[in-house]
């Protein structure tokens, strides 16, 4: 890292996160003046154009890649048209202890005076909640599921490489042709399509204009600049901003700037989940890198510096602040941009190149909160690439995470994608599979699977709220066998998934009609050809995901019920329910037996793992293959973000001995501390799930640093990953830290401000996490802490699982 | 039905031979090294077990099939990494019939077999096991006979003679020396080690195993007296120095 990069990095790290009302101000002004004047897509496009024409620009000293969404780094925009923060929300955001967003009094006043009064009753959130039925609200309030689109737009999307070959002017030509080709005689949608296409055209102009304004700013700065070197840099910035995004980039620098404008355009237009993902940057940038090197116009060092400057730009953009329940789901500044490295080329070749390695080094050197990265590991990728990634993993930032590129392709082939589109795809956000640049693959919300068992064990009643929100599947004491219990659970599951999907269909249509993402639609095939918005099914592929949480908790719970109640166990269902109701207060011994003498998931125990498979098959049965309203299908995802904390907080004690209110298991990881037979046993248990039938699963592993020491430790970590992927595992991610360090960080946060840990599909500053999440991470089993020859299990689960031990 | 006494099975063992391995720890050892990592495994019989936390017998009687089922669980990992199973202890040669039976089973399933031994066993036993083993991890500790007896409780003459005999067979051998500061890393001991290895019919590579104090906690838990309270872990620098001394001889030191 040279001095420039160090300064930029330091600034990005130290600048406090603030909230900027500027976007809200311009958008509100435009809507107030123009309400009723345009169709929905044109309204969106013109408001966007108005905003980027007027918003404050930022061009920092030292910067080589330019552009911010807000008026300065880490000034976060708001999106009142989706969710309008109240003045109280803003005050809380400004003063809360964890992940605050500082808000000025002037901005709060502006909100109170103009923004809140205008948007009252008009926001997407209000309209969505007004339109949803009572049973949806009951389930939502009980914590059966969450809803992603109540305050952020559909997202999780990734761009492909098309705009490195063609500029926005070229896309506008395509748009023009599509308009020409509309058939007003026969196509009843022709009018709507023309509106959408015109809006796309306006949006392209807006982003080109936004870049031009940066060129003008750079020119003005250059004119005043006294240092000749900086003046030259500013002139090069101005030239790049005049070239891209209107036209295709010609150089490495222009390619980086091109992406950055695409990124800013999409995250300014709307606040789609997971910001925006750039896709396979190593392969997109490589031709420019090679060309510039060969032409003698770029050195490796300059390329590295540009990449580092580019990397820091992501960190300047914390996630838009949320309100209400989703603040607990995901209380983080991370906006989930996830960069893919390696993988398979569309023609089937090895996707690793020199930039894949350089980007791993950049990731290591910069290691800020954002962007996070992953490797897409194919059997075609060389082992030294995996080893280079493991070397960064061992540093303990929790990234890069590792994905099975071949498995990801198979998942997409299964869901009907062309092979070249599948290979061009990968994973984004946390672990979600998608065809980059060609798919709207939208997460719709988390499903609290153990909660549905709780409702089943209470015959449809939610013990937490006291409301009857589920089906009356029968008095659990009258269920005569384990199979009858599973059957009741499956009926209950279907009931809630039906409610969830019905709600999703409504929300999807609300976005399709009222909140098109017109600039994003330019960038996703085949929205232009179809004349349809990304939010309305315009993409080539249109997937909806439901993310299921707590497979470990429900597996162990069902296993405990089977072992102790049905399979000759000494426990009656009534006694078990009584103990759950009082959180084991009157019978702590029972809790010890349930937790300690039950076959548990994560130990390569076929009895427990068979239950996991049955539950997983039920999830597929009720979710996979359902139709959404955008012409696509539903698939299952197995990822939690931080929702296992929230879901645990609304869940009473569970039969696996989990106390009321404690987190559920996360991803497809075992219950925290229940896996006692080492990482290979965890991997084998997880691989018994047919992961090719999902759109992503998440497996957390925590290692003690000593296990990964030396070259051999790295090699063997890589082999562990390779073996998991041979068994069709989707993803693995690592924390490399010991519990004592984390406990010390809880005691002395001021000394650990830089400590980054893996949470779930992303990493975060440990000290920014809520206490419950911190405790949950500490409770995860650290591989290497047990067994002969190793240190004693200092932070082991207090109870011993009985597995296939010998 | 052959039975053996195990005290643990550890999967994802990464320091007990090539690749990802499952290490099967057999109960009972004729030596009583005072730096032992697994002091609870020294007792020769499960009927007289050391107890952990006052609750659980350490040794466990198992049949060959049971142990094979556990070993075979990680075959995918062995395949990927060139790993396999390692028998350690305790001292695996102290249960020769059981060990031979399990090794034969592994051989039939093409699972790579390593035996981690102190070499203190009847010659015939050692050679019988060698016929069924792919790799020996053979420990050398203190070379001077008197000091060896002092630190481990037994005479090392048979250990050295066994090693020479083993070198006459085809089996792969890796020598291992625990680096226990002040005990095995003295100039005299290193010199004697070099002389011993150079006199062997062939010169197997040598790996250094740095002493670590984690076992202290076990000694405490198992209520054993703590024998080396002041011995530090060897520093990286110190290990480099030992490596330098050894490589200046004819011995190949495994990094």
GROMACS .gro file of C-alpha atoms in nm, chain B residues 82 209 236:
model
    3
  888UNK     CA    1  -0.371  -3.844   0.016
 1015UNK     CA    2   0.778  -3.192   1.715
 1042UNK     CA    3   1.069  -2.053   1.636
   0.00000   0.00000   0.00000
